[in-house]
CSV table of C-alpha atoms and ligand atoms in Angstrom, one decimal:
chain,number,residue,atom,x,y,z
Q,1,UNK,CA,100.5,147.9,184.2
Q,2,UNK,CA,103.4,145.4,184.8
Q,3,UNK,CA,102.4,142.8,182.8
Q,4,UNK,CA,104.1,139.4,184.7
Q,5,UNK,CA,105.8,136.6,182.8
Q,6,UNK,CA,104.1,132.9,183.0
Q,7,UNK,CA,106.2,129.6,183.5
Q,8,UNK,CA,105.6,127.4,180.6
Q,9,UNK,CA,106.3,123.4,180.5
Q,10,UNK,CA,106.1,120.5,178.4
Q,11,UNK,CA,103.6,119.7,176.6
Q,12,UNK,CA,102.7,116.2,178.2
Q,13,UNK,CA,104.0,113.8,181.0
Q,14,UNK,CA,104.6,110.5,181.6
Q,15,UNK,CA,105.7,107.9,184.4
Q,16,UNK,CA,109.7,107.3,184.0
Q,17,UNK,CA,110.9,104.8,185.9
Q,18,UNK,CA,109.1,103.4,189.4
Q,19,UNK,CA,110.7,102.0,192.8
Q,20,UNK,CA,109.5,100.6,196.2
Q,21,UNK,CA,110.3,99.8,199.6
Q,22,UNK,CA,109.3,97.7,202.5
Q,23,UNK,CA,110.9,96.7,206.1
Q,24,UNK,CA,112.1,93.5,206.4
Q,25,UNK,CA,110.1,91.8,209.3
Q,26,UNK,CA,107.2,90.4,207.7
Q,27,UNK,CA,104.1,89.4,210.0
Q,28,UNK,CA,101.4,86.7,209.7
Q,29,UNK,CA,97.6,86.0,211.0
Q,30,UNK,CA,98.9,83.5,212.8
Q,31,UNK,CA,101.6,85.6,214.8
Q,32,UNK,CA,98.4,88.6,214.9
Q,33,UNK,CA,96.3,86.0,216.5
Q,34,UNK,CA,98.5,85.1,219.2
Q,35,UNK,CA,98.5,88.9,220.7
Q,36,UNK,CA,94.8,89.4,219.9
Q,37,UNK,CA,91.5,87.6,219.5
Q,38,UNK,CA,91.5,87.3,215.5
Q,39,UNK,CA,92.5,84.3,213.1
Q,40,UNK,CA,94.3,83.5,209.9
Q,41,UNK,CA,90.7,82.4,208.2
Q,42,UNK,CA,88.5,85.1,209.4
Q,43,UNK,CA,91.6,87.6,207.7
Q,44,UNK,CA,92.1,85.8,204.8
Q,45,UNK,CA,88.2,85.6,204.6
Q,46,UNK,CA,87.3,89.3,205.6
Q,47,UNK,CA,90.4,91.3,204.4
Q,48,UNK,CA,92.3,89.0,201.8
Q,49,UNK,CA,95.7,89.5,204.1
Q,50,UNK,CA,98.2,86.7,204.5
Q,51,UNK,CA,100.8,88.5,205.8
Q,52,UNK,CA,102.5,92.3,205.8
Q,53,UNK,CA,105.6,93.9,206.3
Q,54,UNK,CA,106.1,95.8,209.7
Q,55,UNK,CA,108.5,98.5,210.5
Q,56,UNK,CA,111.9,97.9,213.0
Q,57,UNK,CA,113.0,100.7,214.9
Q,58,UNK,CA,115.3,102.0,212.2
Q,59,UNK,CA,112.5,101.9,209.4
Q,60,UNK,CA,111.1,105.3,209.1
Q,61,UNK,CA,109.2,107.1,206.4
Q,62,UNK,CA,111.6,108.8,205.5
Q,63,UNK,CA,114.3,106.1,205.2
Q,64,UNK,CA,111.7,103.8,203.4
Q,65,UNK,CA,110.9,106.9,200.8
Q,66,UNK,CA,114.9,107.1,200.3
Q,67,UNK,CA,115.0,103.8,199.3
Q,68,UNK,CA,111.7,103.6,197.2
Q,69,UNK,CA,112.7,107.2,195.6
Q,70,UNK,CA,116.5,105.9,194.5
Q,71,UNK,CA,115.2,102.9,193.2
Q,72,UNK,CA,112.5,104.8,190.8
Q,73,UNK,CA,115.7,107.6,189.6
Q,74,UNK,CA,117.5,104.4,188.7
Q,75,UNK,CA,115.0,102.8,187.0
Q,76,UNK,CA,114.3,106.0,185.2
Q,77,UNK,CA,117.7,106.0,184.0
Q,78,UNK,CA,118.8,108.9,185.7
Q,79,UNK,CA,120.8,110.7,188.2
Q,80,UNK,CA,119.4,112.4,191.6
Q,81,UNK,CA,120.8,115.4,189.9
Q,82,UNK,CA,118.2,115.0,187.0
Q,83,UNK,CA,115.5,115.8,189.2
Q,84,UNK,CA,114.3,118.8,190.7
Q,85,UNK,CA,110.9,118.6,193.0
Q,86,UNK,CA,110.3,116.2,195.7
Q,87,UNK,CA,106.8,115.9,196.2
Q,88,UNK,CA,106.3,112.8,199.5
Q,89,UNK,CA,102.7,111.9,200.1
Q,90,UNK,CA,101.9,110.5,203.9
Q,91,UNK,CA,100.1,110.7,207.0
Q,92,UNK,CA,101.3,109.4,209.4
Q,93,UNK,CA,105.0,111.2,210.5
Q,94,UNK,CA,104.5,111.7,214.0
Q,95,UNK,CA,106.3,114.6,214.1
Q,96,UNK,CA,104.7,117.6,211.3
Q,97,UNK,CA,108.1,119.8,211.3
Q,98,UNK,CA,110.7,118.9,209.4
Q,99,UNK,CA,108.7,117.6,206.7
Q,100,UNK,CA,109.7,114.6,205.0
Q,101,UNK,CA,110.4,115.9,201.5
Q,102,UNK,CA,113.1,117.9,202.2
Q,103,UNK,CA,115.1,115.0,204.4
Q,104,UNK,CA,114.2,113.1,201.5
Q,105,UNK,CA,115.6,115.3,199.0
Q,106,UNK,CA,118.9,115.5,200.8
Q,107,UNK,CA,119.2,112.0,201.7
Q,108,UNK,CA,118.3,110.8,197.7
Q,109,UNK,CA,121.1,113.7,197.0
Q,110,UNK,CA,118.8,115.9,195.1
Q,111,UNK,CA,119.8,118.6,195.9
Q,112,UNK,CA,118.1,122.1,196.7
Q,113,UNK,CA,115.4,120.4,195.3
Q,114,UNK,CA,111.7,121.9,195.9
Q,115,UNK,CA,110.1,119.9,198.3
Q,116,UNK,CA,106.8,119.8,200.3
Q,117,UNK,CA,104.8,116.9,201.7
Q,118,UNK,CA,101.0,116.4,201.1
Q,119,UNK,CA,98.5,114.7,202.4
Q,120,UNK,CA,95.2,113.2,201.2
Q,121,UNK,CA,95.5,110.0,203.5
Q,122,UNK,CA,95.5,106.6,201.5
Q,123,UNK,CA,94.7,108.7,198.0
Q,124,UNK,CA,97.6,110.9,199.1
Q,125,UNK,CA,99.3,109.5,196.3
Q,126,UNK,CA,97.0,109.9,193.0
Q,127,UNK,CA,96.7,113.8,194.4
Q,128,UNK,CA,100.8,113.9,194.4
Q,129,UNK,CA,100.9,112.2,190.7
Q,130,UNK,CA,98.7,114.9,189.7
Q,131,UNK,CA,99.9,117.7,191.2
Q,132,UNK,CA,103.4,116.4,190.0
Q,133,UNK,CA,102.4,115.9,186.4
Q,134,UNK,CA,100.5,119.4,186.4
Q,135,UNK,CA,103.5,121.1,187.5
Q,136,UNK,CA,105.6,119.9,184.8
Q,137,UNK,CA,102.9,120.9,182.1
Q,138,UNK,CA,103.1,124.4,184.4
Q,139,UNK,CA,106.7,124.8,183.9
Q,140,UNK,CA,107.0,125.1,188.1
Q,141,UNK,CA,109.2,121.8,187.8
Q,142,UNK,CA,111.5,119.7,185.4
Q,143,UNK,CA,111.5,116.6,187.0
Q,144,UNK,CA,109.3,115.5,189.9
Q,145,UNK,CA,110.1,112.6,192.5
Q,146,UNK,CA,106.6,111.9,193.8
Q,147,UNK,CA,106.3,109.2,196.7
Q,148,UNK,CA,103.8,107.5,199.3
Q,149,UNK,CA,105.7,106.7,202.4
Q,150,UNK,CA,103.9,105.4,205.5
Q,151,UNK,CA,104.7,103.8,208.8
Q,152,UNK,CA,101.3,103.0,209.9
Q,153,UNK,CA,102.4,100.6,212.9
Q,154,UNK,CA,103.3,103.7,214.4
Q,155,UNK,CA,99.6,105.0,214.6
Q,156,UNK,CA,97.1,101.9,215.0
Q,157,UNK,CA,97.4,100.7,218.4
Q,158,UNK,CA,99.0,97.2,218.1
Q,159,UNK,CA,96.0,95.2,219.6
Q,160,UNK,CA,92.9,96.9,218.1
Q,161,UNK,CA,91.6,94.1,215.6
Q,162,UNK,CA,90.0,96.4,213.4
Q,163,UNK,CA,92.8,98.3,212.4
Q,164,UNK,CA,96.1,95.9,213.2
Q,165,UNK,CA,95.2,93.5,211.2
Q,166,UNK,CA,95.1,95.7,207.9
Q,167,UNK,CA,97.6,98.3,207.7
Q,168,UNK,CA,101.2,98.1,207.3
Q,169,UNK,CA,104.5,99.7,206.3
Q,170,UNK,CA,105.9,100.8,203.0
Q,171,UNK,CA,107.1,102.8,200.1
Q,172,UNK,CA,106.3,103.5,196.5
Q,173,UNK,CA,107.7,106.2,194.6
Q,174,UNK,CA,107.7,107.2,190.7
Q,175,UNK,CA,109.4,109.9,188.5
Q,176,UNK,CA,107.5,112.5,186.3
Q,177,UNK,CA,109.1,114.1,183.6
Q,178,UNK,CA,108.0,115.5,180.5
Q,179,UNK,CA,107.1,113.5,177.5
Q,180,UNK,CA,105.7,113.3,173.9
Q,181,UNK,CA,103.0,111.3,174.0
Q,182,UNK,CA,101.1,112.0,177.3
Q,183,UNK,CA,101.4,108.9,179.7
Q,184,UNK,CA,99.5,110.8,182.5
Q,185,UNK,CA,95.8,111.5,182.2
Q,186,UNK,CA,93.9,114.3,184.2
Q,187,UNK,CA,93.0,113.6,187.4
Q,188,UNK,CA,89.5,112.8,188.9
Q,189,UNK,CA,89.5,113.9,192.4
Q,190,UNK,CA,87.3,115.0,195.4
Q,191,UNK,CA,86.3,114.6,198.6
Q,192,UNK,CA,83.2,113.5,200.9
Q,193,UNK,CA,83.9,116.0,204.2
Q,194,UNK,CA,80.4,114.9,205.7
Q,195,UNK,CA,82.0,111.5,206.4
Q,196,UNK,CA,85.1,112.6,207.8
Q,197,UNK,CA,84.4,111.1,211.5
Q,198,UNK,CA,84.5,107.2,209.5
Q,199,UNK,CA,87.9,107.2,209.5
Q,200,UNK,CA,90.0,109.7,212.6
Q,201,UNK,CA,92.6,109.7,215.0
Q,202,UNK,CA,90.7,110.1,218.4
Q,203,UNK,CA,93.1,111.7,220.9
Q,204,UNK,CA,96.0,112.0,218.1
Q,205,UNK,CA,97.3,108.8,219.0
Q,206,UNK,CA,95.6,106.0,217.1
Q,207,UNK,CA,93.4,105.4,213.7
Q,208,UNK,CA,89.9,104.6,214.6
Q,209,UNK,CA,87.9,103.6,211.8
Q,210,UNK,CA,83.9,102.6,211.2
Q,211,UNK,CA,84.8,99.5,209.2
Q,212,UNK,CA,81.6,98.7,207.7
Q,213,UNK,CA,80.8,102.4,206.8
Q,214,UNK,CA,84.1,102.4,204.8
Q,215,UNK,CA,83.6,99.4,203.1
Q,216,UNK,CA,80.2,100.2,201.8
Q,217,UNK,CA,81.3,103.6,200.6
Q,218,UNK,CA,84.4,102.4,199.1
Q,219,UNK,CA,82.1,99.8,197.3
Q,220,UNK,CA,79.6,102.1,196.0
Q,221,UNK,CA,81.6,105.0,195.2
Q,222,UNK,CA,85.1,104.4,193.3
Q,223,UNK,CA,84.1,102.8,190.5
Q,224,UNK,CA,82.2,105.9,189.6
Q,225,UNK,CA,85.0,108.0,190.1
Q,226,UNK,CA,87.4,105.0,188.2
Q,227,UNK,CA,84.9,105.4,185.4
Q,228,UNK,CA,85.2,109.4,185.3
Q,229,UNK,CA,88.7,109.2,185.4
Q,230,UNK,CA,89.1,107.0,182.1
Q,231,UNK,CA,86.4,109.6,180.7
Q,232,UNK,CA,88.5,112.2,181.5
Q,233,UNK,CA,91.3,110.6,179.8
Q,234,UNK,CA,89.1,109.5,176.7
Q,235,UNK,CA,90.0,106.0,177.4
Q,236,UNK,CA,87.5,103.0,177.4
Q,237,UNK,CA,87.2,100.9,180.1
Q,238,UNK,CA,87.9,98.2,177.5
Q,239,UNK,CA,91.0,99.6,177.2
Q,240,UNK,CA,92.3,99.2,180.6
Q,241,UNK,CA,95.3,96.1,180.8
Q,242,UNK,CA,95.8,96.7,184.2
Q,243,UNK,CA,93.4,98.0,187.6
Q,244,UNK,CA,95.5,99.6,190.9
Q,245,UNK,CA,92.8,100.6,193.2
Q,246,UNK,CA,94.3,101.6,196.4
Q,247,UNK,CA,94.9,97.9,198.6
Q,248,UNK,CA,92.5,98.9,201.2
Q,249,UNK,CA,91.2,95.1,201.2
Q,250,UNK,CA,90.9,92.9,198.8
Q,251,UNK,CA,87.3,92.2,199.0
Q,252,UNK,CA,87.2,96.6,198.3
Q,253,UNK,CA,89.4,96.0,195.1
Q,254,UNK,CA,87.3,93.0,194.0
Q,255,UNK,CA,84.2,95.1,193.9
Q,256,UNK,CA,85.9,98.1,192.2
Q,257,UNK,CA,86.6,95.0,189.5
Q,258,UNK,CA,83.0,93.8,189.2
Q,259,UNK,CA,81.3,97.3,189.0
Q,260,UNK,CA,84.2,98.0,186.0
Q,261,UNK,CA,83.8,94.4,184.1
Q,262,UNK,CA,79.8,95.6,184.4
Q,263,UNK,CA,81.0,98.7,182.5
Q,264,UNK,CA,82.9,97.2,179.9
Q,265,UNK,CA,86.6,96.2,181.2
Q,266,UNK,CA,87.5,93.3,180.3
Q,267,UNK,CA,87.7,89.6,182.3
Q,268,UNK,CA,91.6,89.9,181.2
Q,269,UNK,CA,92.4,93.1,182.8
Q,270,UNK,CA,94.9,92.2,185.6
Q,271,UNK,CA,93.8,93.5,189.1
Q,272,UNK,CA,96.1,94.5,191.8
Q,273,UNK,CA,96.3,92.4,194.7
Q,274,UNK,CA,99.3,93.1,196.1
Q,275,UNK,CA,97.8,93.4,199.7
Q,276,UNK,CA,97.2,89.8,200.0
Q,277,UNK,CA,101.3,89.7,201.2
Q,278,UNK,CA,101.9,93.8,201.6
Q,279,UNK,CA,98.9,94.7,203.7
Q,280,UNK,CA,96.9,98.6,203.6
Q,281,UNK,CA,100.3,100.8,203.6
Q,282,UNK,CA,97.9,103.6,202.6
Q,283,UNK,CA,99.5,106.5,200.3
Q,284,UNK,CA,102.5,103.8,199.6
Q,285,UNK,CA,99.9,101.0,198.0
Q,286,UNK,CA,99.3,102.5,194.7
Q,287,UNK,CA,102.5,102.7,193.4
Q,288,UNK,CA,104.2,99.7,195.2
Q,289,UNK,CA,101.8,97.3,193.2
Q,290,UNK,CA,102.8,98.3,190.3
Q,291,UNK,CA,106.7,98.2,191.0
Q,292,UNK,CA,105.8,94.3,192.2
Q,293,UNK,CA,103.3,93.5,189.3
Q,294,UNK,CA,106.0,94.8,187.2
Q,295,UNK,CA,108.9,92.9,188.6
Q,296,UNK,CA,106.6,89.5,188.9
Q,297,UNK,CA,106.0,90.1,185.0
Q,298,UNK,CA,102.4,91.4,185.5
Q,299,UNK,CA,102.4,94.5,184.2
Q,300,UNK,CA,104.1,95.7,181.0
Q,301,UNK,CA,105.5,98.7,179.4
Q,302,UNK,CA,103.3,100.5,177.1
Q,303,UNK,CA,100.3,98.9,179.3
Q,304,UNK,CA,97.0,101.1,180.2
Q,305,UNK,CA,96.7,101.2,184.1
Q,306,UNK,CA,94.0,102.8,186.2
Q,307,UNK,CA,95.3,104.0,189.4
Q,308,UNK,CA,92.5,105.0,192.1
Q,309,UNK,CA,93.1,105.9,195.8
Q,310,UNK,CA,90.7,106.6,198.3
Q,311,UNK,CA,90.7,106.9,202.2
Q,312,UNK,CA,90.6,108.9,205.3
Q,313,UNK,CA,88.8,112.5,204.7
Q,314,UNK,CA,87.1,110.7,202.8
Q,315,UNK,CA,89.3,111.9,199.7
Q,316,UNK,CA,89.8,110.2,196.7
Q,317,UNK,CA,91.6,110.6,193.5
Q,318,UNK,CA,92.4,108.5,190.0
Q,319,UNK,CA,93.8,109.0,186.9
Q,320,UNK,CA,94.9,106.7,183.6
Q,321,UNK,CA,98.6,105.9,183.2
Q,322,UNK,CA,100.8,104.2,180.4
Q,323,UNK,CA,102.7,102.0,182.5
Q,324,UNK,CA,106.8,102.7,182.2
U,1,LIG,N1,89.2,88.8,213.8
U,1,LIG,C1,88.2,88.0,214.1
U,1,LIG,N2,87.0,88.3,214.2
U,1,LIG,C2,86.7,89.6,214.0
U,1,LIG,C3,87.7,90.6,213.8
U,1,LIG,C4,89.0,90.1,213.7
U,1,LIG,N3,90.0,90.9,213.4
U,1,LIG,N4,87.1,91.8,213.7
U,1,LIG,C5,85.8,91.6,213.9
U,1,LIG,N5,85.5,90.3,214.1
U,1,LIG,C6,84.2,89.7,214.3
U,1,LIG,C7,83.3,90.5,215.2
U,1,LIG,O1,83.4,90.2,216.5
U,1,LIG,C8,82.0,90.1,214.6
U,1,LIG,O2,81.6,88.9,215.1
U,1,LIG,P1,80.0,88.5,215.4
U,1,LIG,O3,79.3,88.6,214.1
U,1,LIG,O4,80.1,87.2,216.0
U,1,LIG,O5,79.5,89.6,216.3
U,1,LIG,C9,82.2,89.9,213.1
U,1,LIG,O6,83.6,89.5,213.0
U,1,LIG,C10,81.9,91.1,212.2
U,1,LIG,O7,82.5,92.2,212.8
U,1,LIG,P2,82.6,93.6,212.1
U,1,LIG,O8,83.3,94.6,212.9
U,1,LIG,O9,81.2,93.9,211.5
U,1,LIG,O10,83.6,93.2,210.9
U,1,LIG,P3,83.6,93.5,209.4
U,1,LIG,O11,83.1,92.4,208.6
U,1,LIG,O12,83.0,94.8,209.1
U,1,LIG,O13,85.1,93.6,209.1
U,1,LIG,C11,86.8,95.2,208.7
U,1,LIG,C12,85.9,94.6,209.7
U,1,LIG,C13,87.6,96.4,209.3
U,1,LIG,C14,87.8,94.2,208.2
U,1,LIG,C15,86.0,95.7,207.4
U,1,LIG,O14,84.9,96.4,207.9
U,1,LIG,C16,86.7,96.5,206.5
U,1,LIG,O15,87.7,96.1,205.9
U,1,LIG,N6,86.3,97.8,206.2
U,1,LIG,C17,87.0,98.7,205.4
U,1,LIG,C18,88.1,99.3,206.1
U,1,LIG,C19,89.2,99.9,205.2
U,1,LIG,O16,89.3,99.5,204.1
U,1,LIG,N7,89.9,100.9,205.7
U,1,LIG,C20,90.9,101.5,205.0
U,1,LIG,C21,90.4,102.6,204.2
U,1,LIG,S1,91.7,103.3,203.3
């Protein structure tokens, strides 16, 4: 019988360098409230928003993933040619053919790169950094760009107060490349199909969402798969310097805190909270707040983050990282 060979990679991963991007218009409550019945208080209050970045007409997800995805090769130290796989998580290009990884390849100048875009919604993300870490333990890749790019403005419809309000535009993009010392740990990943109707896109124009359902699953349910996510990696929760759930709201994120500190983490661990002035950009979140903690002096290298993303499906997904 033909016997066939199997790929073979390294031994373990790690995050190499990290990079984001956001348009430059940035919007406020107060400019929100003057186009629909909302205020600055009752966001800041509900939500934990203060402003976000909105897309212009030239902003796209791919352009925004170009920029996020040079940034993190530079920051890596390295050369488009020194990577090999594109991996770009999203949801919401309006068109599904071409996909954005291969434009992005081309435009970052990686090139004849393998490509493919993914989506798990606002976990999107966490699913690409394992699937991108796994494949260079598998040998199927060398060097993996992995990014969340989203231009949510173009799917919530402008004046629905339950969804304008929140989401935004952005990019956040990482390398994964082989390593010594493993700086990726396994994922912890699933999905709840029975609630997929919380979170839709009625008549495949605009995201509908059942707020309140969403924010009592997202309250009651991460933290347990946070907390089976450090198991997975043999971590503590003790041991965690630094919390990135995905910036859904802040009040979400503050909750995924409490349940953790319950279990153990500590009252220093440093919590994202980069919505408060980026907004929900969805698969882009995760990786943006770090790029910002790190360049506000918030995050370290060496330091033990938790990443977990959850959204639309529902799907979810979290691993530990050492921080680049
Ligand atoms: N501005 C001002 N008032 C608002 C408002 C807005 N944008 N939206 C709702 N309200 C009012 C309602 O009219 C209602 O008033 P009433 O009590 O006088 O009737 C009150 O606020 C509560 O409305 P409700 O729809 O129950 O709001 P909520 O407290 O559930 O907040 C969300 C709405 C969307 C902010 C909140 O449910 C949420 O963040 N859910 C999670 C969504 C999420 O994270 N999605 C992304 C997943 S990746």
């Amino acid at each position: 019988m033909t016997r066939l060979r199997q790929s073979q990679g390294a031994a373990a991963t790690r995050i190499l360098g990290i990079g984001s991007s956001q348009p430059e218009r940035v919007v406020t409550n107060d400019d929100l409230s003057k186009i629909m019945d909302t205020n600055d208080e009752w966001i800041r209050d509900r939500v934990g928003i203060t402003e976000r970045r909105v897309a212009g007409p030239k902003d796209t997800v791919v352009s925004m993933a170009v920029e996020a995805g040079a940034k993190a090769i530079a920051a890596a130290g390295l050369t488009p040619s020194d990577v090999d796989t594109v991996l770009v998580a999203n949801c919401t290009t309006t068109v599904p053919i071409p996909n954005a990884a291969a434009q992005v390849a081309e435009l970052v100048g990686v090139k004849g790169a393998g490509g493919f875009d993914l989506n798990a919604a606002c976990a999107g993300f966490c699913y690409a950094l394992a699937a991108a870490s796994d494949m260079v333990r598998a040998g199927s890749a060398g060097r993996v760009l992995v990014i969340g790019s989203e231009k949510l403005t173009d799917v919530v419809d402008p004046v629905d107060r339950s969804t304008a309000i929140i989401f935004a535009d952005a990019a956040g993009a990482m390398v994964v490349g082989p390593s010594d010392e493993p700086g990726i740990g396994p994922v912890a990943w699933g999905t709840a199909g029975d609630l997929v109707e919380m979170i839709t896109m009625p008549n495949d124009r605009y995201i509908f969402q059942e707020g309140q359902s969403v924010f009592r699953w997202a309250t009651t349910k991460i933290a347990p798969i946070a907390m089976r996510a450090l198991e997975l990696a043999g971590v503590q929760p003790s041991d965690v310097d630094v919390l990135i759930p995905h910036q859904a709201n802040l009040r979400i994120v503050e909750a995924i805190a409490k349940r953790l500190r319950k279990n153990g983490a500590r009252e220093d661990m440093v919590v994202a909270d980069d919505i408060v002035t980026s907004g929900n950009t969805s698969s882009a979140s995760i990786p943006m707040a770090m790029d910002h903690m790190r360049a506000e002096g918030r995050v370290h290298s060496g330091d033990v983050a938790l990443l977990i993303g959850f959204g639309a499906g529902l799907s979810y997904a979290g691993q530990v990282v050492i921080c680049p």
